CSV table of C-alpha atoms in Angstrom, one decimal:
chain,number,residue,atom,x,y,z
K,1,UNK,CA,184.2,63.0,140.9
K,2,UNK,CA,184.2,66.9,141.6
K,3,UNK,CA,181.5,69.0,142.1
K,4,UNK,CA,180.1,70.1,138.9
K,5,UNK,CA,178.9,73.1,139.7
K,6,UNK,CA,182.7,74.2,140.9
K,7,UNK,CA,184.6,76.2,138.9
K,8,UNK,CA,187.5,74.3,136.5
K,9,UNK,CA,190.9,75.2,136.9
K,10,UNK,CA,191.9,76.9,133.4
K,11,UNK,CA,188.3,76.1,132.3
K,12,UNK,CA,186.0,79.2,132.5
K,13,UNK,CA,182.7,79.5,132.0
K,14,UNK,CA,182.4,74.8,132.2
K,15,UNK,CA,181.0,75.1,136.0
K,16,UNK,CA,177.5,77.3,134.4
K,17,UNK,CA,177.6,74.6,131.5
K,18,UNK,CA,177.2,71.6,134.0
K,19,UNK,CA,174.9,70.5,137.0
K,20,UNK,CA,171.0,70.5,137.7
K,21,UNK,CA,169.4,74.2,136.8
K,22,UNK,CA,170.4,77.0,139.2
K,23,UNK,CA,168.8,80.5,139.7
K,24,UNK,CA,170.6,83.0,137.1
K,25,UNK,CA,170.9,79.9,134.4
K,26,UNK,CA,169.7,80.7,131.3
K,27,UNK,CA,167.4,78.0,129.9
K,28,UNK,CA,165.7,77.4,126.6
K,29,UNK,CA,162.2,75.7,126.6
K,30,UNK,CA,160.9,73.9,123.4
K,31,UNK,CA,157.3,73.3,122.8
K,32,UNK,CA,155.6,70.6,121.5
K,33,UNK,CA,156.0,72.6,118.0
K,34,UNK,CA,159.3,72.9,118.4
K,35,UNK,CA,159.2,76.7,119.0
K,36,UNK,CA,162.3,77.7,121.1
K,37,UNK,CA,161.6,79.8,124.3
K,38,UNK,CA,164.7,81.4,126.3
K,39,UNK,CA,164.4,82.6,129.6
K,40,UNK,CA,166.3,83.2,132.9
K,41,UNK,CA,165.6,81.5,136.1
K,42,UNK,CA,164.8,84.1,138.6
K,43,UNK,CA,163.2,84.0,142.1
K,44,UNK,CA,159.3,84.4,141.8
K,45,UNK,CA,159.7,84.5,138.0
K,46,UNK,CA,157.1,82.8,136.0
K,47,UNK,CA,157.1,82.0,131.9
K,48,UNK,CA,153.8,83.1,130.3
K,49,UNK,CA,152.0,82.2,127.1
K,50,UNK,CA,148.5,82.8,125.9
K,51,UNK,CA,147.9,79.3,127.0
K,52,UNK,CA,148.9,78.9,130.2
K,53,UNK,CA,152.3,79.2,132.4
K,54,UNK,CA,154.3,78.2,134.9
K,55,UNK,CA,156.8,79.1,137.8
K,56,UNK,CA,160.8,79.0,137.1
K,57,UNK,CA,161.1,77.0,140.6
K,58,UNK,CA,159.5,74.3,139.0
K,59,UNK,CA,162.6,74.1,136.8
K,60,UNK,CA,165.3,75.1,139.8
K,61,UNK,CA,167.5,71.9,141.0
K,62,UNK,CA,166.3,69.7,138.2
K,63,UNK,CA,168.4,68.1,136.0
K,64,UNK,CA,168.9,69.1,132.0
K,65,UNK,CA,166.2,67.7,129.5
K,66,UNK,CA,163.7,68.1,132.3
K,67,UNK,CA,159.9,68.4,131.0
K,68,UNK,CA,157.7,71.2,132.4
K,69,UNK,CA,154.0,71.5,132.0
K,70,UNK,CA,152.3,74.7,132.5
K,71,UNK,CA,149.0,74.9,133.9
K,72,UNK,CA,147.4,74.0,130.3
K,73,UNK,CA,148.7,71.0,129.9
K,74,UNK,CA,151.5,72.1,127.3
K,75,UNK,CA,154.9,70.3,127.9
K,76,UNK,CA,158.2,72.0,127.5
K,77,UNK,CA,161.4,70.6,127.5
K,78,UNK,CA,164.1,72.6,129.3
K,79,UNK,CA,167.6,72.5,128.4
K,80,UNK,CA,170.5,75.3,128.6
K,81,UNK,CA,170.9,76.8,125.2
K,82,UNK,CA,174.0,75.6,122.9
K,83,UNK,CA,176.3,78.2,122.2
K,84,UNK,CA,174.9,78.6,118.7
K,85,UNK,CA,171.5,79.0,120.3
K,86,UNK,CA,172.8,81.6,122.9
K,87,UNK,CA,174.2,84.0,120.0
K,88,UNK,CA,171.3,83.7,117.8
K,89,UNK,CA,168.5,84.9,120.7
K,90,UNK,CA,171.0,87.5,122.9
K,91,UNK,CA,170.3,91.1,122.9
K,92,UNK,CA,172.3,92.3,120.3
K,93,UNK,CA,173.1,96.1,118.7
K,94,UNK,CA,175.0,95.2,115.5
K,95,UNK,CA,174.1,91.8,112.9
K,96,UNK,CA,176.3,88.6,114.6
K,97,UNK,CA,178.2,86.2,113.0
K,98,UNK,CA,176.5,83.5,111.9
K,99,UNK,CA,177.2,80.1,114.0
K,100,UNK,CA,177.5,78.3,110.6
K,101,UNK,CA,180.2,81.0,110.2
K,102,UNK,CA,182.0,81.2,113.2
K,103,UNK,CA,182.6,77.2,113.2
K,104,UNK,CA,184.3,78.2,109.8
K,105,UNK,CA,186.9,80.7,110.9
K,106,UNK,CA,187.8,78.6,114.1
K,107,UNK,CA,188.3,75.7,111.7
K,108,UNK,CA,189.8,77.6,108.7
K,109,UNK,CA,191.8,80.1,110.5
K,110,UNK,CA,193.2,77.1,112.8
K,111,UNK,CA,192.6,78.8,115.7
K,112,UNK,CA,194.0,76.9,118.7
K,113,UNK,CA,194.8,76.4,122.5
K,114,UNK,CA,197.1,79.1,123.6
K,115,UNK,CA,196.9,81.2,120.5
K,116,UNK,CA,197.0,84.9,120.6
K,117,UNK,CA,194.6,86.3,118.5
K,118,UNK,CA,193.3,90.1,117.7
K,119,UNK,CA,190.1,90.3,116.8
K,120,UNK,CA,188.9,93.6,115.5
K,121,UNK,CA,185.0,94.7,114.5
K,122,UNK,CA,183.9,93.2,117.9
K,123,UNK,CA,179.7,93.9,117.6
K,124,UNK,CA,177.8,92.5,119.9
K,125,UNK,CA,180.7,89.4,120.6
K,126,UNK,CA,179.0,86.4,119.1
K,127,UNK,CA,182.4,85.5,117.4
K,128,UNK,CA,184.7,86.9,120.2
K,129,UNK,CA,183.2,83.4,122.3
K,130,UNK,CA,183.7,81.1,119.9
K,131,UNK,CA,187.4,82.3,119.3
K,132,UNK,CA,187.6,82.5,123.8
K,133,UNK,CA,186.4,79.0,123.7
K,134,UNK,CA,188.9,77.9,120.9
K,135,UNK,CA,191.8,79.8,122.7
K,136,UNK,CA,191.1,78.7,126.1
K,137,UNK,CA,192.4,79.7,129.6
K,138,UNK,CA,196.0,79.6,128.5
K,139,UNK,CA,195.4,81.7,124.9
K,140,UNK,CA,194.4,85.2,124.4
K,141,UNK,CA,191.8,87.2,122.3
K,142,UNK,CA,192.4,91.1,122.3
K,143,UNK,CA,188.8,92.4,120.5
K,144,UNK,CA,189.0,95.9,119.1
K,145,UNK,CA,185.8,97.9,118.4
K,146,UNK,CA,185.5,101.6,117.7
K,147,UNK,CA,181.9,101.7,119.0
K,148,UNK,CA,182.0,102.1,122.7
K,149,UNK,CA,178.1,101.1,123.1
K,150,UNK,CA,179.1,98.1,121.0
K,151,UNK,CA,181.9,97.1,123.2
K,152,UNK,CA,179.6,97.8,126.1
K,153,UNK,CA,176.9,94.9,124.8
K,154,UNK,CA,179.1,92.6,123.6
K,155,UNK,CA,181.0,92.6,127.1
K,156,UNK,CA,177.6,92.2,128.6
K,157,UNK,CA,176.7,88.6,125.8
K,158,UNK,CA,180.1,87.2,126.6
K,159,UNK,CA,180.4,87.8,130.9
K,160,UNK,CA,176.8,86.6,130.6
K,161,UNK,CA,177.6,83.6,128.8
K,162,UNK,CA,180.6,82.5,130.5
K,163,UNK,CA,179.1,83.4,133.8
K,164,UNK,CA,181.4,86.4,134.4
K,165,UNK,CA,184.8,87.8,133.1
K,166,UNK,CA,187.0,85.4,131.0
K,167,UNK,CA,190.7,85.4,132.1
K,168,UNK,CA,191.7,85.3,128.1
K,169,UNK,CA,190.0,88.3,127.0
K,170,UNK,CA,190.6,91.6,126.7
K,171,UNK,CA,188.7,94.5,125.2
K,172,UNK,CA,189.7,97.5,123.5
K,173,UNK,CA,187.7,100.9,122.2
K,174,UNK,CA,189.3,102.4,118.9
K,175,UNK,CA,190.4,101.9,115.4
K,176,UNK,CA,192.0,99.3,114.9
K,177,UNK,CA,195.1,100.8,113.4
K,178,UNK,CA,195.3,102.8,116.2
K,179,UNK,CA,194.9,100.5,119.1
K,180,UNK,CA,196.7,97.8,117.2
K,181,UNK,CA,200.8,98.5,117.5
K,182,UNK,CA,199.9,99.4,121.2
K,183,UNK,CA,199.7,96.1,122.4
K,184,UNK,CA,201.3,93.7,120.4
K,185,UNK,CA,204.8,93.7,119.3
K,186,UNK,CA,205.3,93.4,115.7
K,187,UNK,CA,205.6,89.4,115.1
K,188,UNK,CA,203.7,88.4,118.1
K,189,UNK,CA,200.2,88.0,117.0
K,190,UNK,CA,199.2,84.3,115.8
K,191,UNK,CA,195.9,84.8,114.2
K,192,UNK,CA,193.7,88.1,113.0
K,193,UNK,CA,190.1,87.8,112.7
K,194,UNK,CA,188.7,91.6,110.7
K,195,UNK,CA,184.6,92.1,110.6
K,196,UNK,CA,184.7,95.4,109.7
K,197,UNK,CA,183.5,97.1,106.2
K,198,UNK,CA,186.8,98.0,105.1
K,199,UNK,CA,189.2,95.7,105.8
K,200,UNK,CA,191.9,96.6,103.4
K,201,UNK,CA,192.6,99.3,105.1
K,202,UNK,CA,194.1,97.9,107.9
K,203,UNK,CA,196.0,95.0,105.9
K,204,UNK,CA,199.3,96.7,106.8
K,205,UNK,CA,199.1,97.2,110.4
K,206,UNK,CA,198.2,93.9,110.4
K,207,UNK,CA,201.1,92.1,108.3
K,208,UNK,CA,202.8,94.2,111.2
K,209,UNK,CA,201.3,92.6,113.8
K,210,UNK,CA,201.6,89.0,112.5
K,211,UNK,CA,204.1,85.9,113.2
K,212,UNK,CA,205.4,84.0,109.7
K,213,UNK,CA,202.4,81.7,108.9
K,214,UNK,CA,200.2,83.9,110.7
K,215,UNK,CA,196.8,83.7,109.5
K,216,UNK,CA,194.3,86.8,108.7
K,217,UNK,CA,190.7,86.5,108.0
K,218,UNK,CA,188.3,88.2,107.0
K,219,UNK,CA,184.4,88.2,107.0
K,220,UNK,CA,182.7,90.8,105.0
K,221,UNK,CA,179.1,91.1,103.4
K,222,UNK,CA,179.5,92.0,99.4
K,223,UNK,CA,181.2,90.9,96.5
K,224,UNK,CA,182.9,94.6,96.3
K,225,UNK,CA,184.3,94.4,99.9
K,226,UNK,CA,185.8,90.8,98.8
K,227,UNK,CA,187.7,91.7,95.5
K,228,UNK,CA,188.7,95.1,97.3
K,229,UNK,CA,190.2,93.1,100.3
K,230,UNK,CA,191.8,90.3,97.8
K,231,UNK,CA,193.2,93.1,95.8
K,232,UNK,CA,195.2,95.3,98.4
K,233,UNK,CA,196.2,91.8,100.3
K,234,UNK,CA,198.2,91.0,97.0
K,235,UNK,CA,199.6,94.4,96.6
K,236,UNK,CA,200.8,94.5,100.1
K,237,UNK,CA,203.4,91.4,99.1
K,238,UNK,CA,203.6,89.9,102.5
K,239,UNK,CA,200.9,87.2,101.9
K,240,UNK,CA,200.0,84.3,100.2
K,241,UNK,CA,197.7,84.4,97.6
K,242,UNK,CA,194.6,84.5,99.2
K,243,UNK,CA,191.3,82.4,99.0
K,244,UNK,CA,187.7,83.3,99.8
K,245,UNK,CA,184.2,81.1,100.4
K,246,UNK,CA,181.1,80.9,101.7
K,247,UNK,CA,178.9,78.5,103.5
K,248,UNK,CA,175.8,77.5,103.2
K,249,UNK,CA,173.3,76.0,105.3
K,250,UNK,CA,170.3,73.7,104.3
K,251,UNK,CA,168.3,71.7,107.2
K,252,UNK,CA,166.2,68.5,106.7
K,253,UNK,CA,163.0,67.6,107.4
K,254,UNK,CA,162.7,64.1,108.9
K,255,UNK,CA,159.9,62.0,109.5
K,256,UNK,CA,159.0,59.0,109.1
K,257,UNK,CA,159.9,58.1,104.9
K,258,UNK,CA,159.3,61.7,104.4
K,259,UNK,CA,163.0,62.8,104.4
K,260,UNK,CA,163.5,65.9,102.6
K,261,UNK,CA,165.4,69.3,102.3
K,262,UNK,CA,163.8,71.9,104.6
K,263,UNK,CA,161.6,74.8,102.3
K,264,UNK,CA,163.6,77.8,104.1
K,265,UNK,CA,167.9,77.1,104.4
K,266,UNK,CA,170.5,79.9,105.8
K,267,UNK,CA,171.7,81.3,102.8
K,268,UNK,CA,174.3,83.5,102.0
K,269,UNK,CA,175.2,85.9,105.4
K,270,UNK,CA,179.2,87.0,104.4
K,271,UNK,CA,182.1,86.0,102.8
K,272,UNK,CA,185.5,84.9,104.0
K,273,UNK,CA,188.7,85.5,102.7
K,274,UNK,CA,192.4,84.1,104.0
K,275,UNK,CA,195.5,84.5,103.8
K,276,UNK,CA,198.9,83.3,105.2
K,277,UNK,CA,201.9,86.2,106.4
K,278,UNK,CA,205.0,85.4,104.5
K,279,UNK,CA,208.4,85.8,106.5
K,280,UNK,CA,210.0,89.0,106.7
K,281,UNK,CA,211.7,90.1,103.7
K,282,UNK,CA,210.1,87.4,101.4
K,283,UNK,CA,207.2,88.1,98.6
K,284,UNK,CA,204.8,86.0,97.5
K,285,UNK,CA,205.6,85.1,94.1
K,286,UNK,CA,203.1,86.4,91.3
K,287,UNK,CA,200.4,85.0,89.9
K,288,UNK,CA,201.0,82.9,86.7
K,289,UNK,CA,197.2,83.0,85.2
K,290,UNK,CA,196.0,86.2,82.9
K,291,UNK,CA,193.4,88.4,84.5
K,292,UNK,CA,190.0,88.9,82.4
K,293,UNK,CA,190.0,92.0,80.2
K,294,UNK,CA,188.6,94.5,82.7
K,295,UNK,CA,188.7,92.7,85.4
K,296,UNK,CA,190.6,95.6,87.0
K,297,UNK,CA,188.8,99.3,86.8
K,298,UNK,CA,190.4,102.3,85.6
K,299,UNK,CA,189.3,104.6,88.6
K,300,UNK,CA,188.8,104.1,91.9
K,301,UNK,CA,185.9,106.0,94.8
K,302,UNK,CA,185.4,106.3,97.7
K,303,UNK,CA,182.5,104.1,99.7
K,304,UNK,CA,180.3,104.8,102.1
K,305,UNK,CA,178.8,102.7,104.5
K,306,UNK,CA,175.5,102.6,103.3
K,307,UNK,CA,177.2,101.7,99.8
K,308,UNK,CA,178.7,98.4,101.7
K,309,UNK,CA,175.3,97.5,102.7
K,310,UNK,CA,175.6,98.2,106.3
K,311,UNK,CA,172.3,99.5,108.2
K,312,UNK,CA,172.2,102.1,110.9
K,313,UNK,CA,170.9,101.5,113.9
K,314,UNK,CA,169.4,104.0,116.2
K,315,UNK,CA,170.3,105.3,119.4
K,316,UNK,CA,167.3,104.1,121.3
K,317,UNK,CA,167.5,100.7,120.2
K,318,UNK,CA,171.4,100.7,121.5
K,319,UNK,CA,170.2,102.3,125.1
K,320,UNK,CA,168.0,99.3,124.8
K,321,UNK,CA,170.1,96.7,124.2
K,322,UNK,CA,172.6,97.8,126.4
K,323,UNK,CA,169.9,97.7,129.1
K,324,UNK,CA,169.0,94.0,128.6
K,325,UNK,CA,173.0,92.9,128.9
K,326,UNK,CA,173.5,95.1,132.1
K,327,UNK,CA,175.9,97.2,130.3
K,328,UNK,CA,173.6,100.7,130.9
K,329,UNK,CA,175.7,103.9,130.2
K,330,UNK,CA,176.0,106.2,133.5
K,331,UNK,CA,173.8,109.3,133.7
């Protein structure tokens, strides 16, 4: 068997994922409550509570699922964080994509080894390592964000996770309908992934970009930005009609005969919305069903972003952030 804790061949990131706890690992610790701790091991470092702590060399070289106790008494089991539980507790500058969501445009958008994928509205990259992990070694994801302190902390969440650069990915700082026809050829993109508040403005740059059977998504927060995006995908004509959901979440509580739903479930966090690129030359056909008398308005305006529902988020907090991933702009 080979040494876990060597690197994979066309495998990045598998060699931080495997083998007893090292220095630099990131570990979450669960109390006896079931409240989730994450640290990182570092020489001399010690976890604190009001009750108690303990040193991280008395996690270093042990195996996964180790227990800890502190010098209370109070047990902790150590484990490195799930992917899911990485993206929900990293530092992070804009919202993330929900796990519950992510799992959905992997899955829906069929996103698989080798593909070539552009992902634009790039955050603080929760998404971009689920799509690296569905693309592998051999794939590529080319994420476009026209923030360059967002770019800066998601590069920092996704070297950090992986346990340094991935071979698959690349990063790019603009608009996506500028960066876009730069580098890829038109017909040579697989998949496109958009989490961005206006979406349909990009839909033909896009159709551009995409093989036949090429597969765009879309997550977006509001109703609006959903029957705005459906509408201009049909009245571009290169795509198949296209479909929209959401996904909901709702835990259990288990134990003993007391099996019931959870009080508090992950709700609604965005929509998504498909749609398939039809080959060149050829339109979709139209819709046979009526629409609803005024379904369609007679005017349109402009939106803002604050009209979309999106939040600002101040400068300091972005220094910040960009601090914790090791990302700090120079002086």
């Amino acid at each position: 068997m080979p040494d876990a804790t060597e690197p994979v061949p066309g495998a990045t990131g598998a060699h931080v994922r495997r083998g007893p706890l090292r220095l630099g690992d990131k570990v979450q610790l669960t109390d006896p409550r079931g409240r989730l701790h994450t640290i990182t091991l570092a020489p001399g470092g010690t976890f604190h509570t009001h009750k108690g702590y303990f040193t991280h060399e008395e996690l270093v070289g042990r195996p996964e699922g180790t227990v800890v106790r502190n010098t209370a008494g109070i047990e902790y089991v150590a484990l490195r964080p799930l992917l899911s539980d990485y993206v929900l507790s990293m530092p992070r500058g804009a919202a993330v994509v929900y796990p519950k969501d992510a799992g959905q445009i992997v899955g829906m958008a069929d996103i698989y080894p080798g593909a070539r994928v552009v992902e634009a509205g790039v955050g603080s990259g929760a998404l971009t390592m689920s799509l690296l992990r569905a693309v592998g070694d051999a794939g590529s994801v080319h994420s476009i964000e026209r923030r360059d302190d967002f770019a800066a902390i998601a590069r920092g969440n996704v070297e950090s996770f992986f346990g340094g650069p991935h071979p698959a990915w690349e990063l790019s700082v603009g608009d996506l309908a500028d960066v876009l026809p730069t580098v890829a050829e038109p017909g040579t993109v697989d998949r496109v992934v958009l989490d961005m508040l206006a979406p349909w403005e990009n839909v033909g740059v896009v159709a551009d970009a995409l093989a036949p059977g090429g597969v765009l998504i879309c997550y977006v927060a509001t109703a609006t930005q959903l029957s705005r995006t459906a509408e201009d995908l049909r009245e571009d004509g290169r795509f198949t009609e296209p479909t929209a959901w959401e996904s909901m979440v709702r835990g259990w509580h288990l134990e003993g005969l007391a099996v019931r739903p959870q009080h508090r479930m992950i709700g609604h966090t965005g929509f998504l919305i498909s749609a398939r690129r039809m080959a060149d030359g050829v339109q979709a056909p139209e819709r046979r069903r009526r629409p609803a008398k005024g379904a369609y308005p007679t005017t349109s305006e402009e939106w803002t972003p604050e009209d979309m529902g999106e939040r600002p988020i101040s400068d300091k907090k972005i220094r910040k952030v960009r601090r914790d991933v090791g990302q700090a702009p120079e002086a």
